[in-house]
Short mmCIF file of C-alpha atoms and ligand atoms in Angstrom, two decimals:
data_model
loop_
_atom_site.label_atom_id
_atom_site.label_comp_id
_atom_site.label_asym_id
_atom_site.label_seq_id
_atom_site.Cartn_x
_atom_site.Cartn_y
_atom_site.Cartn_z
CA UNK A 1 -14.05 27.58 14.41
CA UNK A 2 -10.92 26.09 14.17
CA UNK A 3 -7.87 26.85 12.27
CA UNK A 4 -8.36 22.80 11.64
CA UNK A 5 -11.50 23.79 8.95
CA UNK A 6 -9.30 25.66 6.10
CA UNK A 7 -6.17 25.16 4.57
CA UNK A 8 -3.95 26.32 2.22
CA UNK A 9 -5.41 26.17 -1.40
CA UNK A 10 -2.90 27.84 -4.23
CA UNK A 11 -0.31 30.67 -3.96
CA UNK A 12 -2.25 33.86 -5.52
CA UNK A 13 1.04 36.17 -5.15
CA UNK A 14 4.41 34.68 -5.36
CA UNK A 15 7.78 36.31 -2.70
CA UNK A 16 9.36 37.34 -6.13
CA UNK A 17 5.96 39.30 -7.32
CA UNK A 18 5.84 41.00 -4.13
CA UNK A 19 9.38 42.30 -3.80
CA UNK A 20 9.22 43.68 -7.01
CA UNK A 21 5.75 45.56 -6.54
CA UNK A 22 7.40 46.61 -2.98
CA UNK A 23 10.66 47.84 -5.31
CA UNK A 24 8.17 50.12 -7.72
CA UNK A 25 6.10 51.54 -4.57
CA UNK A 26 9.09 52.22 -2.83
CA UNK A 27 11.09 53.46 -5.50
CA UNK A 28 7.62 55.96 -6.03
CA UNK A 29 7.91 57.08 -2.50
CA UNK A 30 11.30 57.90 -2.71
CA UNK A 31 11.27 59.94 -5.61
CA UNK A 32 8.16 62.26 -4.07
CA UNK A 33 10.02 62.51 -0.88
CA UNK A 34 13.67 62.73 -1.33
CA UNK A 35 15.31 64.81 1.48
CA UNK A 36 12.19 64.08 4.25
CA UNK A 37 11.46 62.97 7.21
CA UNK A 38 8.60 60.26 6.47
CA UNK A 39 6.75 58.90 9.25
CA UNK A 40 5.71 55.46 8.29
CA UNK A 41 2.40 54.40 10.42
CA UNK A 42 2.02 50.91 10.17
CA UNK A 43 -1.65 49.28 11.00
CA UNK A 44 -0.58 46.41 13.69
CA UNK A 45 -0.82 43.09 12.88
CA UNK A 46 -0.78 42.64 9.45
CA UNK A 47 0.92 45.54 8.13
CA UNK A 48 4.25 44.55 9.97
CA UNK A 49 5.78 42.20 7.43
CA UNK A 50 4.95 44.66 4.44
CA UNK A 51 6.01 47.75 6.37
CA UNK A 52 9.21 46.15 6.91
CA UNK A 53 9.87 45.60 3.42
CA UNK A 54 8.78 48.60 2.14
CA UNK A 55 11.27 51.02 4.68
CA UNK A 56 14.21 48.26 3.81
CA UNK A 57 13.74 49.27 0.43
CA UNK A 58 14.04 53.37 0.43
CA UNK A 59 16.37 55.42 -1.00
CA UNK A 60 18.40 56.20 1.62
CA UNK A 61 17.60 60.60 1.02
CA UNK A 62 14.05 59.38 2.70
CA UNK A 63 14.21 59.94 6.52
CA UNK A 64 12.45 57.20 7.42
CA UNK A 65 10.77 56.98 10.77
CA UNK A 66 8.34 54.08 12.22
CA UNK A 67 5.43 54.29 13.90
CA UNK A 68 2.12 51.92 14.93
CA UNK A 69 -1.52 51.85 15.48
CA UNK A 70 -3.29 48.48 16.61
CA UNK A 71 -7.18 48.61 16.84
CA UNK A 72 -9.73 45.92 16.64
CA UNK A 73 -12.85 46.29 14.70
CA UNK A 74 -16.40 45.73 16.68
CA UNK A 75 -18.14 42.73 15.36
CA UNK A 76 -17.24 39.54 13.57
CA UNK A 77 -13.95 38.64 13.17
CA UNK A 78 -14.58 38.06 9.17
CA UNK A 79 -16.66 41.33 8.75
CA UNK A 80 -15.58 44.57 9.41
CA UNK A 81 -18.43 46.76 10.60
CA UNK A 82 -16.38 49.81 10.36
CA UNK A 83 -16.29 50.83 14.05
CA UNK A 84 -12.62 50.85 15.28
CA UNK A 85 -12.05 50.90 18.71
CA UNK A 86 -8.54 52.13 18.96
CA UNK A 87 -6.29 49.49 21.25
CA UNK A 88 -2.80 51.36 20.74
CA UNK A 89 -2.30 54.56 19.96
CA UNK A 90 1.45 55.62 17.91
CA UNK A 91 3.44 57.64 19.77
CA UNK A 92 4.89 60.38 17.50
CA UNK A 93 3.57 63.66 17.53
CA UNK A 94 2.79 64.27 13.61
CA UNK A 95 1.92 67.86 13.32
CA UNK A 96 3.22 69.53 10.39
CA UNK A 97 5.15 66.53 9.79
CA UNK A 98 4.36 63.81 6.30
CA UNK A 99 2.78 60.79 7.19
CA UNK A 100 2.13 57.30 5.52
CA UNK A 101 -0.52 55.40 6.90
CA UNK A 102 0.54 51.47 5.86
CA UNK A 103 -2.19 48.45 5.51
CA UNK A 104 -1.79 45.18 4.40
CA UNK A 105 -5.18 45.10 3.19
CA UNK A 106 -8.32 46.93 2.28
CA UNK A 107 -11.03 45.31 2.39
CA UNK A 108 -14.37 47.62 2.75
CA UNK A 109 -11.99 50.08 3.26
CA UNK A 110 -13.78 51.38 6.65
CA UNK A 111 -10.54 50.40 9.22
CA UNK A 112 -8.40 52.61 6.99
CA UNK A 113 -11.06 55.34 5.96
CA UNK A 114 -11.86 55.79 9.83
CA UNK A 115 -7.31 55.94 11.03
CA UNK A 116 -7.17 58.43 7.80
CA UNK A 117 -9.95 60.82 9.28
CA UNK A 118 -8.45 60.12 12.76
CA UNK A 119 -5.04 61.29 11.63
CA UNK A 120 -5.80 64.18 9.79
CA UNK A 121 -7.60 65.74 12.81
CA UNK A 122 -4.11 65.45 14.49
CA UNK A 123 -2.78 68.39 11.31
CA UNK A 124 -0.38 66.37 9.90
CA UNK A 125 1.51 68.33 6.83
CA UNK A 126 0.57 65.82 4.06
CA UNK A 127 -1.51 62.42 4.58
CA UNK A 128 -1.22 59.46 2.07
CA UNK A 129 -2.23 55.78 2.56
CA UNK A 130 -0.34 52.80 1.37
CA UNK A 131 -2.27 49.35 0.77
CA UNK A 132 -0.69 46.31 0.05
CA UNK A 133 -3.75 44.48 -1.36
CA UNK A 134 -7.35 46.04 -2.38
CA UNK A 135 -10.21 44.33 -2.56
CA UNK A 136 -12.52 46.35 -4.84
CA UNK A 137 -15.34 44.55 -4.51
CA UNK A 138 -15.92 45.01 -1.09
CA UNK A 139 -15.42 48.26 -0.97
CA UNK A 140 -18.12 50.40 0.84
CA UNK A 141 -15.79 53.54 1.19
CA UNK A 142 -14.49 56.29 -1.73
CA UNK A 143 -11.22 55.78 -2.94
CA UNK A 144 -8.63 56.93 -0.62
CA UNK A 145 -5.60 54.85 -2.02
CA UNK A 146 -2.60 56.44 -2.97
CA UNK A 147 -0.20 53.69 -3.04
CA UNK A 148 -1.55 50.39 -4.16
CA UNK A 149 0.87 47.05 -4.36
CA UNK A 150 -2.20 44.86 -6.25
CA UNK A 151 -6.13 44.52 -6.76
CA UNK A 152 -6.98 41.30 -6.08
CA UNK A 153 -10.58 39.40 -6.12
CA UNK A 154 -12.38 38.68 -3.03
CA UNK A 155 -10.89 35.48 -1.67
CA UNK A 156 -9.84 34.50 1.68
CA UNK A 157 -5.96 35.36 1.45
CA UNK A 158 -3.09 34.72 4.16
CA UNK A 159 0.30 34.68 4.42
CA UNK A 160 3.20 37.80 3.95
CA UNK A 161 1.28 39.33 7.62
CA UNK A 162 -2.27 38.49 6.64
CA UNK A 163 -3.83 35.73 8.98
CA UNK A 164 -6.19 33.27 9.71
CA UNK A 165 -7.45 33.29 13.50
CA UNK A 166 -3.83 34.38 13.97
CA UNK A 167 -2.19 31.89 12.01
CA UNK A 168 -0.22 31.60 8.82
CA UNK A 169 1.02 35.51 8.96
CA UNK A 170 4.73 34.45 8.81
CA UNK A 171 4.07 32.47 4.79
CA UNK A 172 6.36 34.42 3.09
CA UNK A 173 4.21 34.00 -0.47
CA UNK A 174 0.18 35.05 -0.13
CA UNK A 175 -2.10 32.18 -0.30
CA UNK A 176 -5.34 31.50 -1.39
CA UNK A 177 -7.76 29.72 1.54
CA UNK A 178 -10.23 27.04 1.30
CA UNK A 179 -12.83 25.28 4.11
CA UNK A 180 -13.11 21.42 3.70
C1 PRP B 201 -7.58 43.60 8.81
C2 PRP B 201 -6.91 44.44 7.57
C3 PRP B 201 -6.91 45.85 8.05
C4 PRP B 201 -8.63 44.74 8.01
C5 PRP B 201 -9.35 45.91 6.57
O1 PRP B 201 -7.06 43.46 9.87
O2 PRP B 201 -5.44 44.68 8.63
O3 PRP B 201 -7.10 46.93 9.46
O4 PRP B 201 -8.71 44.04 8.23
O5 PRP B 201 -10.83 46.11 6.61
P1 PRP B 201 -11.64 46.86 6.29
O6 PRP B 201 -10.77 47.63 5.44
O7 PRP B 201 -12.73 45.84 5.90
O8 PRP B 201 -12.13 47.92 6.87
P2 PRP B 201 -7.45 42.14 11.00
O9 PRP B 201 -8.65 43.68 11.88
O10 PRP B 201 -8.13 41.23 10.56
O11 PRP B 201 -6.05 42.53 12.06
P3 PRP B 201 -5.08 42.29 11.91
O12 PRP B 201 -4.06 43.18 11.37
O13 PRP B 201 -4.16 42.08 13.10
O14 PRP B 201 -5.10 41.04 11.04
#
């Protein structure tokens, strides 16, 4: 199915609203990790734009580092099966370190839950999760979010890192997409 079957319908979250919320998240994180080294671990590709804005909003007293993980979920592209295949692991050794796992969206929560367990096994000093968007209607796991940007209804959203078939990640706002 090509992207031609889908079109941008309306903006759900403007760049201004997103930016203000990220400032609040960054202020909370800065307060809690002042003076500490903190490894932000983004899940490619969707988290790239959110994480790059988040780390630039932090107080300079946080010693922020950046690393990335790439995974692919098995099964069909729009429904997460929970089985996650590691495509690229992070490079940083996280034992005894403070880590925040960063995602653009938590849908069923299976991807984040799997990655959290995997990183916990490496013995970080602390491991927290930070997600820009949560769809509570789709959630299949217990609450695992420490920092949440927005809770949103179960709509197909793109922009600000989120894609449909690789498209629309570069949109500054978050849009709802409809099939036509
Ligand atoms: C999205 C998102 C999460 C996952 C969430 O990634 O970035 O990794 O799906 O779904 P879940 O909560 O149901 O597990 P996607 O597979 O679309 O890859 P991308 O980040 O490269 O767009």
